[in-house]
Coordinates of C-alpha atoms and ligand atoms in Angstrom, one line a residue:
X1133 CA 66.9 98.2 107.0
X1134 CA 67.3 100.8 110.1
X1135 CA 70.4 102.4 110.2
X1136 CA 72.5 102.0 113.4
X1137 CA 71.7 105.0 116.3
X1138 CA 71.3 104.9 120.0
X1139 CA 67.6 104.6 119.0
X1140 CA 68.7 101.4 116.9
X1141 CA 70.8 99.8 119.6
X1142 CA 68.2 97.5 121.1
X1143 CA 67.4 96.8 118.0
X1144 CA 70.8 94.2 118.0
X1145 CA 70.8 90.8 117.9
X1146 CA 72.4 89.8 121.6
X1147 CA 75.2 88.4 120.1
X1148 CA 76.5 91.6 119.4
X1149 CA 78.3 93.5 121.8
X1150 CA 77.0 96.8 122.7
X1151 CA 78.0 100.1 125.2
X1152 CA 76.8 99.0 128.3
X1153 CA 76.6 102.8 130.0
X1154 CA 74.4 105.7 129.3
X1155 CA 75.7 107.7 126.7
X1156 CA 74.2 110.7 127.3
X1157 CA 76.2 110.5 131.0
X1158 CA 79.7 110.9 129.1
X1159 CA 81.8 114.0 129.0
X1160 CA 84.3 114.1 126.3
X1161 CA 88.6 114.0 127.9
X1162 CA 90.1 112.7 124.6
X1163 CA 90.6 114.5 121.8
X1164 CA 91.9 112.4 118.8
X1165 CA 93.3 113.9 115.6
X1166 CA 93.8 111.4 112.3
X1167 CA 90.0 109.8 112.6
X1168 CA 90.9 106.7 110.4
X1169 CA 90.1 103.1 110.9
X1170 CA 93.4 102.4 112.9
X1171 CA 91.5 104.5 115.5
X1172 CA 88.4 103.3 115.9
X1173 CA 89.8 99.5 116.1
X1174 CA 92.8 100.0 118.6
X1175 CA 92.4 103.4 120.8
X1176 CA 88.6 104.0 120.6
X1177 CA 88.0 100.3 121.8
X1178 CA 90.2 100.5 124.7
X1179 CA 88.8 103.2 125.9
X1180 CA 85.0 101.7 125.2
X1181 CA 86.8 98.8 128.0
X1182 CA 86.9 101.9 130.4
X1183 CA 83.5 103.7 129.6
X1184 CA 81.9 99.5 130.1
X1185 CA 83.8 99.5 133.7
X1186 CA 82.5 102.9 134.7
X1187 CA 84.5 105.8 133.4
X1188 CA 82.6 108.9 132.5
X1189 CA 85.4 111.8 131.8
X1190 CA 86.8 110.5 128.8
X1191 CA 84.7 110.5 125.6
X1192 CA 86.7 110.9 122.6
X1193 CA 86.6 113.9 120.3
X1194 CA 87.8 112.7 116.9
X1195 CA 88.8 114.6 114.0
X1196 CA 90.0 114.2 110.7
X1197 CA 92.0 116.7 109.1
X1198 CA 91.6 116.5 105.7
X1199 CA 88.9 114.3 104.5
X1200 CA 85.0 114.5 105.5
X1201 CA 84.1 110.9 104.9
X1202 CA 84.3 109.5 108.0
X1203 CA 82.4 112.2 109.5
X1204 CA 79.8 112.3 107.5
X1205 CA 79.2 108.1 107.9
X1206 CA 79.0 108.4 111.4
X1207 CA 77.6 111.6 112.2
X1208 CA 73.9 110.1 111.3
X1209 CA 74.3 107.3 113.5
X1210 CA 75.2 109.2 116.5
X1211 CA 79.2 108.7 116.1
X1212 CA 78.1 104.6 116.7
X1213 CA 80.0 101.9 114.8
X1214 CA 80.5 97.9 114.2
X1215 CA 84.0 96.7 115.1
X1216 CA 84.0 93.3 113.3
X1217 CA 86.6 91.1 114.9
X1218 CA 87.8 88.4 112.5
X1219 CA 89.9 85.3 112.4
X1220 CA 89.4 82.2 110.0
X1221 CA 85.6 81.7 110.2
X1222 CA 85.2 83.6 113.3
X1223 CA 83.4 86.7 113.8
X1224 CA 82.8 88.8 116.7
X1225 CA 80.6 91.8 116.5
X1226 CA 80.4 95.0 118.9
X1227 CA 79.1 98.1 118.6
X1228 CA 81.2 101.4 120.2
X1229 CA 80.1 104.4 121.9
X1230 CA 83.3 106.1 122.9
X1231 CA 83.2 108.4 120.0
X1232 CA 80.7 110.7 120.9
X1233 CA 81.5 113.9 118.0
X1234 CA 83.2 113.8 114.9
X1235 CA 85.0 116.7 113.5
X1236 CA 86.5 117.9 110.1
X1237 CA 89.2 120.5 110.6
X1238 CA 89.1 122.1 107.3
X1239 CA 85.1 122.4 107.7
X1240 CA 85.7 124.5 110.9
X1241 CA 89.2 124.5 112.2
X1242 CA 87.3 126.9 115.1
X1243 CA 85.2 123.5 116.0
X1244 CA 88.9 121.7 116.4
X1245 CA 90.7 124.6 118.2
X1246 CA 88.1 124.9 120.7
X1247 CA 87.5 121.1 121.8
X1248 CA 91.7 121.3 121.7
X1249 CA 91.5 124.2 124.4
X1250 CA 88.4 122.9 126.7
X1251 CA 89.7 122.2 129.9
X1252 CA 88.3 118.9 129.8
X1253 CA 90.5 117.8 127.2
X1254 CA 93.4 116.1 129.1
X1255 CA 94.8 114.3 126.4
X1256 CA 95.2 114.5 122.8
X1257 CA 95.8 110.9 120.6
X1258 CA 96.9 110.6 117.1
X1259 CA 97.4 108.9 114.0
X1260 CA 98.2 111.2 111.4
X1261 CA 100.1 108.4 109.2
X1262 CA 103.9 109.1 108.8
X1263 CA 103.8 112.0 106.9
X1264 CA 101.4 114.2 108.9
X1265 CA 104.3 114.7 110.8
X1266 CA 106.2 117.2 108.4
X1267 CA 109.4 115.3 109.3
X1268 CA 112.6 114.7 107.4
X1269 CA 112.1 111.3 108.4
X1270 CA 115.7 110.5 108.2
X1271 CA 116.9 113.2 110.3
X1272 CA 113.7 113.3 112.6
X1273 CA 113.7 117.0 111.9
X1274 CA 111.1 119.5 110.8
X1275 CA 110.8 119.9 107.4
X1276 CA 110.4 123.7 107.3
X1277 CA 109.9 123.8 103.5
X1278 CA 106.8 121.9 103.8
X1279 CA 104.1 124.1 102.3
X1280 CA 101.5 123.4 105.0
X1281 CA 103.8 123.9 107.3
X1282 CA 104.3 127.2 106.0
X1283 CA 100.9 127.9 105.5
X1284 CA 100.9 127.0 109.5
X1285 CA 103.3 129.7 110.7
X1286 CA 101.1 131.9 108.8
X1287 CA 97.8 131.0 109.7
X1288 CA 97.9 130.0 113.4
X1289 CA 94.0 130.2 113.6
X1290 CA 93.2 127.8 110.5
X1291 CA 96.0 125.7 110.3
X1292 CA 96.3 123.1 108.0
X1293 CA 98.7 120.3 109.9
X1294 CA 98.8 118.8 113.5
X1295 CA 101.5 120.6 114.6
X1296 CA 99.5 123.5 113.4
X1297 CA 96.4 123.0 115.9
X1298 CA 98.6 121.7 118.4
X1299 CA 100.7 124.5 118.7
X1300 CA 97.7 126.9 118.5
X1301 CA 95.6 125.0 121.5
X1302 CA 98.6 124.7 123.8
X1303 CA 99.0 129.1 123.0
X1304 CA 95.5 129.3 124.1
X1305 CA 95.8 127.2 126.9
X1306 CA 98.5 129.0 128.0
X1307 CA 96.8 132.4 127.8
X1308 CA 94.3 131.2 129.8
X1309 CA 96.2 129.3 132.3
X1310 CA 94.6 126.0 131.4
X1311 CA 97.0 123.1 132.1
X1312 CA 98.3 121.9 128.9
X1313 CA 96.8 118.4 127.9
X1314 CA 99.4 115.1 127.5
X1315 CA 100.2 114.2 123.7
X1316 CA 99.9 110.5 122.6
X1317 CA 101.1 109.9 119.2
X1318 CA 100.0 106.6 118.0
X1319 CA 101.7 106.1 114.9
X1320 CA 104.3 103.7 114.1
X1321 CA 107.3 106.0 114.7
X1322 CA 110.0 105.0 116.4
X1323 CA 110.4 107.3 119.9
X1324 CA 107.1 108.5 118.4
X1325 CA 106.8 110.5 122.0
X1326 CA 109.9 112.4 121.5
X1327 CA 109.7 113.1 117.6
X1328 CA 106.2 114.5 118.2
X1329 CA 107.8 117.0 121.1
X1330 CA 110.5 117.6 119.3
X1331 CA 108.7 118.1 116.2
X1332 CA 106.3 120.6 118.1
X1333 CA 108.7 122.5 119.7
X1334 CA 110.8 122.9 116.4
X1335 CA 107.3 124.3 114.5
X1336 CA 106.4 126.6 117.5
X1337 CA 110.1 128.5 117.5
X1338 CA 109.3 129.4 113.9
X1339 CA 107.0 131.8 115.0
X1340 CA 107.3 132.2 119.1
X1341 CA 110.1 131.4 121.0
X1342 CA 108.3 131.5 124.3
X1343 CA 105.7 128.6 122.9
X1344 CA 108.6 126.8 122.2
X1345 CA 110.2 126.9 125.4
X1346 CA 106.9 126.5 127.0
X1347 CA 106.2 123.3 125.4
X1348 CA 109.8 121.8 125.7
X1349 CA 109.3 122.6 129.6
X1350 CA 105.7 122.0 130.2
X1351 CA 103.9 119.2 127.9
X1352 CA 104.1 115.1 128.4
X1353 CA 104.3 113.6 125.2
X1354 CA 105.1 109.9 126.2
X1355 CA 105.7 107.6 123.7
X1356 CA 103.6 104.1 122.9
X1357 CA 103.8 100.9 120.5
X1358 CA 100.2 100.6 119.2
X1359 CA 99.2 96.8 117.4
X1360 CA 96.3 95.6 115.2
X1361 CA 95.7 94.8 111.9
X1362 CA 92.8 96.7 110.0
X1363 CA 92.2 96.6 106.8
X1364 CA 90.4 98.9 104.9
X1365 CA 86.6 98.2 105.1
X1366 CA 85.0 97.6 101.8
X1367 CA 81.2 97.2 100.5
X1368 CA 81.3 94.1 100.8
X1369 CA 82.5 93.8 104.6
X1370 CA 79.6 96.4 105.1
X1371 CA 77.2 94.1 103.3
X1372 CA 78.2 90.8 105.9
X1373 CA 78.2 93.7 109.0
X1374 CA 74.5 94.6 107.9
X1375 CA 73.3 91.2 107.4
X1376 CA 74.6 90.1 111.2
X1377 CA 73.4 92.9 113.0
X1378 CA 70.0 93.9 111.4
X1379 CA 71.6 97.7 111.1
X1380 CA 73.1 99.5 108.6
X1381 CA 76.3 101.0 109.4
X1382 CA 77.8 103.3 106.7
X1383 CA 81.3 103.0 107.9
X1384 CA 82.1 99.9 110.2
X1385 CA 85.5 98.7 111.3
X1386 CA 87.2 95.1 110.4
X1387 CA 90.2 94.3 112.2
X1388 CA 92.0 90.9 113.7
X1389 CA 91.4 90.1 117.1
X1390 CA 95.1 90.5 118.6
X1391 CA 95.4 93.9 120.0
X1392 CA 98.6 95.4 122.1
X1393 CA 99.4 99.1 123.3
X1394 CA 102.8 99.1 125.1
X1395 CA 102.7 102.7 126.5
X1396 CA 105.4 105.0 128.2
X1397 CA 103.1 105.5 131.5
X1398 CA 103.5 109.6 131.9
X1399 CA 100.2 111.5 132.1
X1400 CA 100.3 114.1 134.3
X1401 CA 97.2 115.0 133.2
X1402 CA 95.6 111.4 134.3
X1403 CA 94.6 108.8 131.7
X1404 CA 92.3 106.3 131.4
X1405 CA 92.7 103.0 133.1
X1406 CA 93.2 101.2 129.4
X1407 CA 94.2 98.0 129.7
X1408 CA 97.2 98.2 128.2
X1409 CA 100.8 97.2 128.9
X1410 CA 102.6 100.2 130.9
X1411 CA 106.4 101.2 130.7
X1412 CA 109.3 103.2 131.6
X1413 CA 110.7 102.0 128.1
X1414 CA 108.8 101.4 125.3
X1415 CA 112.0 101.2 122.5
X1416 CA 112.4 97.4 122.9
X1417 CA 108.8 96.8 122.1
X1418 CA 108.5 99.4 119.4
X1419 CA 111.5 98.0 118.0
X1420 CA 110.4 94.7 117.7
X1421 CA 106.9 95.6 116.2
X1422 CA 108.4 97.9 113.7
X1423 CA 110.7 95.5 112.8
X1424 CA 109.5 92.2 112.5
X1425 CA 105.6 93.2 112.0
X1426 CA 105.8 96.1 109.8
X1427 CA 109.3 95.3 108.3
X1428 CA 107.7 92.2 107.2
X1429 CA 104.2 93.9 106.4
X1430 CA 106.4 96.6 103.7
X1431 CA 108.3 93.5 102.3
X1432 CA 105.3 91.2 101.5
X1433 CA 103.7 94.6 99.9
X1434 CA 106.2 95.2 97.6
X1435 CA 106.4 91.3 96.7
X1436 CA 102.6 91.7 96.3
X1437 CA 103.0 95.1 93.6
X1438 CA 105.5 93.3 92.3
X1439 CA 104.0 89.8 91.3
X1440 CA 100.1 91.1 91.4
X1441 CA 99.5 89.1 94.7
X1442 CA 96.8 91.0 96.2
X1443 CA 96.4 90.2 100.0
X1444 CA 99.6 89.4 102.9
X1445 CA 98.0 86.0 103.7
X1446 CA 98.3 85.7 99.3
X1447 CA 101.9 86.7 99.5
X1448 CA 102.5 84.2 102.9
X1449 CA 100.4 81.4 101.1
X1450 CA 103.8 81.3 97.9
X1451 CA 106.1 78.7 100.0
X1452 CA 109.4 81.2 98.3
X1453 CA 107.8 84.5 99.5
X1454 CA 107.2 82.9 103.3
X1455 CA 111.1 81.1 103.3
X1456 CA 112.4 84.5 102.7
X1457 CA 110.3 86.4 105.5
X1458 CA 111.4 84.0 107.8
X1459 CA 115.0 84.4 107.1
X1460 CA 114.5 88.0 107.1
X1461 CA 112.9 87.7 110.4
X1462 CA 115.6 85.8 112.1
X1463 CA 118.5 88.1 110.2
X1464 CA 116.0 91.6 111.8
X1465 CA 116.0 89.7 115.4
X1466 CA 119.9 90.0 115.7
X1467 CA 119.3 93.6 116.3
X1468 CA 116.6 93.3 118.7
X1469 CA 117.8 93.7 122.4
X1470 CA 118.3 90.9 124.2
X1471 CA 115.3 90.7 126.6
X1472 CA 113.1 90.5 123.2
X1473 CA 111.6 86.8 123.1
X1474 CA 111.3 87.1 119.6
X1475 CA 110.3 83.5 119.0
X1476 CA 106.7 83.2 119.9
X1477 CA 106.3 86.9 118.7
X1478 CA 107.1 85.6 115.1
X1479 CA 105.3 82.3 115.7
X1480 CA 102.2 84.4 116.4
X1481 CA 103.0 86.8 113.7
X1482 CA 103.0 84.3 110.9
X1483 CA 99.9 83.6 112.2
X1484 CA 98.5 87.0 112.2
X1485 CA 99.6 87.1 108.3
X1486 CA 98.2 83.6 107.5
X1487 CA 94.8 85.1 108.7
X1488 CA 92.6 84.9 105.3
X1489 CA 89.4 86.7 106.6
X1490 CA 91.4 89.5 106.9
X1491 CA 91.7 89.6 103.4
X1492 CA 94.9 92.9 104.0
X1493 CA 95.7 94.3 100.5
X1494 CA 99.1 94.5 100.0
X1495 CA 98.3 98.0 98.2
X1496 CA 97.3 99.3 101.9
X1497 CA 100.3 98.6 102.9
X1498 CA 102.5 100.2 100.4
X1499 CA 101.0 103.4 100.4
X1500 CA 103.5 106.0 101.6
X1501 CA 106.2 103.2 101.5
X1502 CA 108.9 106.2 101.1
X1503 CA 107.8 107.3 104.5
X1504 CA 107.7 103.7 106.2
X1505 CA 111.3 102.0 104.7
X1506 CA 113.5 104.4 106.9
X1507 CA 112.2 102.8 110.6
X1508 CA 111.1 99.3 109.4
X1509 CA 114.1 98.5 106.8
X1510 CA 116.6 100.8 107.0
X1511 CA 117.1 101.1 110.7
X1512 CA 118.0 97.7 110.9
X1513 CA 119.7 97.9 108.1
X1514 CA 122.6 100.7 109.7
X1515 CA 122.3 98.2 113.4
X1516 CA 123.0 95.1 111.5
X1517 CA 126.0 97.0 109.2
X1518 CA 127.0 99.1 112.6
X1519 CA 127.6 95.1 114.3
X1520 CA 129.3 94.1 111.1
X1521 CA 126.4 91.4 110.7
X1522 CA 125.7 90.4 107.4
X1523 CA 122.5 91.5 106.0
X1524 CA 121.4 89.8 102.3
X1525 CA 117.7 89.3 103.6
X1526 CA 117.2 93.3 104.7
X1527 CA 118.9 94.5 101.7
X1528 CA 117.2 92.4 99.6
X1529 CA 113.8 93.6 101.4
X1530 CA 114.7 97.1 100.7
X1531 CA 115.4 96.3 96.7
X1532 CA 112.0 95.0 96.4
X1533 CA 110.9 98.4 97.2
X1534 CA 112.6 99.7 94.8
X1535 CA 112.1 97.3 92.1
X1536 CA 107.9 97.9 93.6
X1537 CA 108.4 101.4 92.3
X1538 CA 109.0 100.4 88.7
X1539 CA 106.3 101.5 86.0
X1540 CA 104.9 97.8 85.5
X1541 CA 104.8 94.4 87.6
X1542 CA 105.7 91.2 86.5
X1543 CA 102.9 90.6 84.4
X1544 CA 103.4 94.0 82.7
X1545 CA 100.2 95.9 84.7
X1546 CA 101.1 98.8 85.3
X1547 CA 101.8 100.0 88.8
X1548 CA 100.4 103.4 90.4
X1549 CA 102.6 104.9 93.0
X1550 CA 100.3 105.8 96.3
X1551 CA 103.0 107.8 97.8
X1552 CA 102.9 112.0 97.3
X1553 CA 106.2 112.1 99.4
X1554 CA 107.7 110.3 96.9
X1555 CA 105.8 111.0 93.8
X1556 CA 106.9 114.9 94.5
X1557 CA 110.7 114.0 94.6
X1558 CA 112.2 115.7 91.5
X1559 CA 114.9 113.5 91.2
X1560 CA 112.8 110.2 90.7
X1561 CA 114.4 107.9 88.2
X1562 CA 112.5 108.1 84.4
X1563 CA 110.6 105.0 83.7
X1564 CA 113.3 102.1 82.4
X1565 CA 115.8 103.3 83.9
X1566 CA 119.1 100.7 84.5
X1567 CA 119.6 99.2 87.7
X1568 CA 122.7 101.3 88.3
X1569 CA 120.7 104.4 87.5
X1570 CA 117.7 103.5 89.8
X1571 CA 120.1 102.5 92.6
X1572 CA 121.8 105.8 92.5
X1573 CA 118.7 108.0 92.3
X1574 CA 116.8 106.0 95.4
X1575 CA 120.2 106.5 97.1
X1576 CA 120.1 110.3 96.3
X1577 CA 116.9 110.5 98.0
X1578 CA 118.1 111.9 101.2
X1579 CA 114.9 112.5 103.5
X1580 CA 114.5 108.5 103.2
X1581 CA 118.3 107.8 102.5
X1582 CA 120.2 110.0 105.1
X1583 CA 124.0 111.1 104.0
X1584 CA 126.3 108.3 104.9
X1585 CA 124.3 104.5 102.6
X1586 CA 125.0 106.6 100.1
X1587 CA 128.5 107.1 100.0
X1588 CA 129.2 103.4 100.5
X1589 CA 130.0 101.9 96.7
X1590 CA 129.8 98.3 98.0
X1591 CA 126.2 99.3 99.3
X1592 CA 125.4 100.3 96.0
X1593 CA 126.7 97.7 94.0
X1594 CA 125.2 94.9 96.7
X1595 CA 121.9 97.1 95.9
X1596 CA 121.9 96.8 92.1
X1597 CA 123.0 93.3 91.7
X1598 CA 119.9 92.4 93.5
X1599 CA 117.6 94.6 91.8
X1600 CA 119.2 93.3 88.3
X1601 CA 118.4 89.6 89.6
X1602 CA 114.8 90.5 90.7
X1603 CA 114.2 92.8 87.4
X1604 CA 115.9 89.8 85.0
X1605 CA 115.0 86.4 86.7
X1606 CA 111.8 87.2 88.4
X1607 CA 111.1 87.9 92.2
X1608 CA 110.6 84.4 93.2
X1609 CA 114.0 83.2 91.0
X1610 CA 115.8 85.8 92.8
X1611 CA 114.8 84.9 95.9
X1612 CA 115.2 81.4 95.3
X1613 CA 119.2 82.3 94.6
X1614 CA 119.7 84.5 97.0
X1615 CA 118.0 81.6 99.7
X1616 CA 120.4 78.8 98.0
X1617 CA 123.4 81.0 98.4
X1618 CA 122.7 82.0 102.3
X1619 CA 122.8 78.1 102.9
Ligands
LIG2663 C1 100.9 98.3 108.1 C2 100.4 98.8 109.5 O1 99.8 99.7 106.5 C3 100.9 99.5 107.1 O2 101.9 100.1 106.9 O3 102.2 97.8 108.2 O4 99.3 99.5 109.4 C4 100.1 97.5 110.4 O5 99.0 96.8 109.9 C5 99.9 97.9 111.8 O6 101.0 98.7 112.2 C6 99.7 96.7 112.7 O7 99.7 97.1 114.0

């Protein structure tokens, strides 16, 4: 079977969407840094929407920073991939052009630094997960011990992290009186815009105060709510993508149809006309999403670790599990603000979860949980305490995390941890530890924790009641209780 190139592309069936310009007429305005699926189903198509209604200027550039894989999947087919579109037995297929070079910084962090500093590049995208950020994700701080970001300070010119070839493009910018470019961080972050900046500015004063200053002054960094589900592709999704388009694609894209992009609108470089929703205030939005779509999502995948359910729509489909997401759903919403409809959104979400074809492994969604609870869980947890709300379902959400990070589930498999942040923690508690002991350790864990949960013995005591119920009765016992007792 051909594999998927421009040459390839009238080799499509018409069913299957394809760019409708000239590539070759494209010049690139983008550059994206985390080249991961996330990207190629949510920005990378809505910028395809602009390049079909006529845009030229804003190809995207995308690079990964550590790993080659994507790269070398789409290099051979000219940067081209299959978005695969999927709801029950629905499948839409399109092919997308925006990507028009793939990069690997490590391969040639010179290759990176110079599409960076090009003129043309008026904004720079990302989703660098959580923990590409080098935050102290409590305190929203650098976290200066962070060996690459040490290597960083050292190494301007083959930096390891973000912040590394961010600071180093906007010094060479500035040397040669290039504009700087805008910085869209499109990670689920809350005030994503302002952590980034502030994030920057904090790495660049290690080394030069005038950078520092420079950037606090002189780059946009506006912040945006970014939405879509996309699992991780897997041989067999490229197996059904290869059969209905005739091509083989070594790396395409599934993903649900619902897509949203709530963005703070403040380019000063110019944008692209993406059809998205714009802003003066994204935190409503972002707080809702965060809250009630990926509070849920890190709930259902530690009730997935921790009964061996492998997908969301598994965890949804167990009448126990989906009773408790929707009381934890209307227990999150009292912290939402008050223009937030949050009604439909979580009619629509538990439709978005019920969505089988998507088939969203609950392991996906628990990797680098350590880095996720603080914004999804946690952060309501403080508003709800702060209001003097009660909050069994949130704490309750959060145990299951913790009970998630035990050494087996409830069968007795053992679990793996997919979390470095965490893994990396000295202080972690030994396998079979008590509840008490566990409780206290997790609450030890500052970065995640913060200084004040921790002082709070009620907190602690509400914490290892429910994680002695979940560990002695079962998951779906304890939740049974807790439900009975809530009324
Ligand atoms: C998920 C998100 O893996 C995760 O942590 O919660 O990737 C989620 O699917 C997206 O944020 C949906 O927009």
């Amino acid at each position: 079977m051909p594999r998927l190139s421009d040459a390839t592309l009238p080799l499509l069936p018409s069913t299957v969407a394809r760019p409708d310009y000239d590539r070759t007429t494209l010049t690139p305005g983008i550059v994206h840094l985390g080249l991961g699926a996330f990207h190629r189903a949510h920005q990378a198509l809505y910028t395809e929407d602009c390049l079909n209604a006529g845009a030229r200027d804003w190809a995207i550039t995308a690079a990964s920073l550590r790993s080659s894989a994507t790269r070398n999947a789409l290099e051979p087919q000219d940067n081209l991939y299959t978005i695969a579109l999927r709801d029950g037995s629905e499948t839409t297929l399109r092919v997308v052009g925006a990507i028009t070079k793939t990069l690997v910084a490590p391969d040639n962090p010179a290759a990176l630094l110079q599409a960076l500093t090009a003129p043309s590049t008026r904004i720079v995208t990302l989703t660098i997960t959580e923990k590409g950020y080098c935050a102290n994700i409590a305190t929203r701080n650098l976290n200066t011990q962070d060996p690459d970001i040490l290597h960083d300070t050292q190494n301007p010119d083959s930096p390891r992290t973000a912040l590394g070839y961010l600071a180093t493009a906007i010094a060479r910018r500035r040397a040669a009186g290039v504009t700087p470019f805008t910085l869209l961080s499109c990670d689920n972050l809350p005030a994503n815009g302002v952590l980034l900046h502030t994030l920057l500015t904090q790495f660049a004063a290690l080394t030069d105060p005038a950078l520092a200053r420079h950037i606090e002054t002189a780059v946009a960094s506006p912040a945006c709510m970014v939405d879509r589900i996309v699992p991780a592709t897997t041989d067999a999704d490229r197996a059904t993508v290869a059969t209905a388009t005739g091509l083989t694609d070594a790396w395409p894209v599934m993903a649900e149809p619902f897509g949203q992009w709530v963005i703070e609108d403040h380019f000063p470089t110019g944008r692209p006309d993406w059809q998205a929703e714009y802003t003066t205030d994204v935190a409503p939005f972002e707080a809702m999403k965060l809250r009630l779509l990926n509070g849920a999502h890190s709930t259902i995948a530690a009730f997935g670790r921790i009964t061996g359910r492998e997908t969301v729509a598994q965890v949804m489909a167990d009448p126990t599990a989906r009773a408790f997401i929707i009381r934890f759903w209307a227990e999150i919403a009292a912290t939402l603000a008050p223009s937030i409809d949050w009604q439909p959104y979580i009619a629509r979400l538990t439709a978005r979860f019920d969505n089988t074809a998507l088939n969203h492994k609950t392991a996906q969604i628990a990797t680098d949980a350590s880095q996720k609870v603080s914004q999804r869980i946690l952060a309501p947890l403080h508003d709800l305490r702060n209001a003097q709300k009660p909050t069994p379902c949130t704490t309750f959400a959060l145990v299951a995390w913790l009970r998630s990070c035990d050494a087996a589930d409830e069968q007795g498999q053992p679990l793996t941890l997919n979390d470095p942040v965490l893994t990396a923690w000295h202080a972690r508690p030994p396998a079979g530890a008590s509840a008490a002991e566990t409780v206290r350790a997790f609450l030890g864990f500052t970065p995640v924790f913060g200084t004040t949960l921790p002082h709070d013995e009620t907190f602690a005591a509400d914490l290892t009641a429910a994680l002695t119920a979940i560990r002695t009765q079962g998951l779906t016992q304890a939740i049974r209780v807790l439900l009975a007792t809530q009324g």
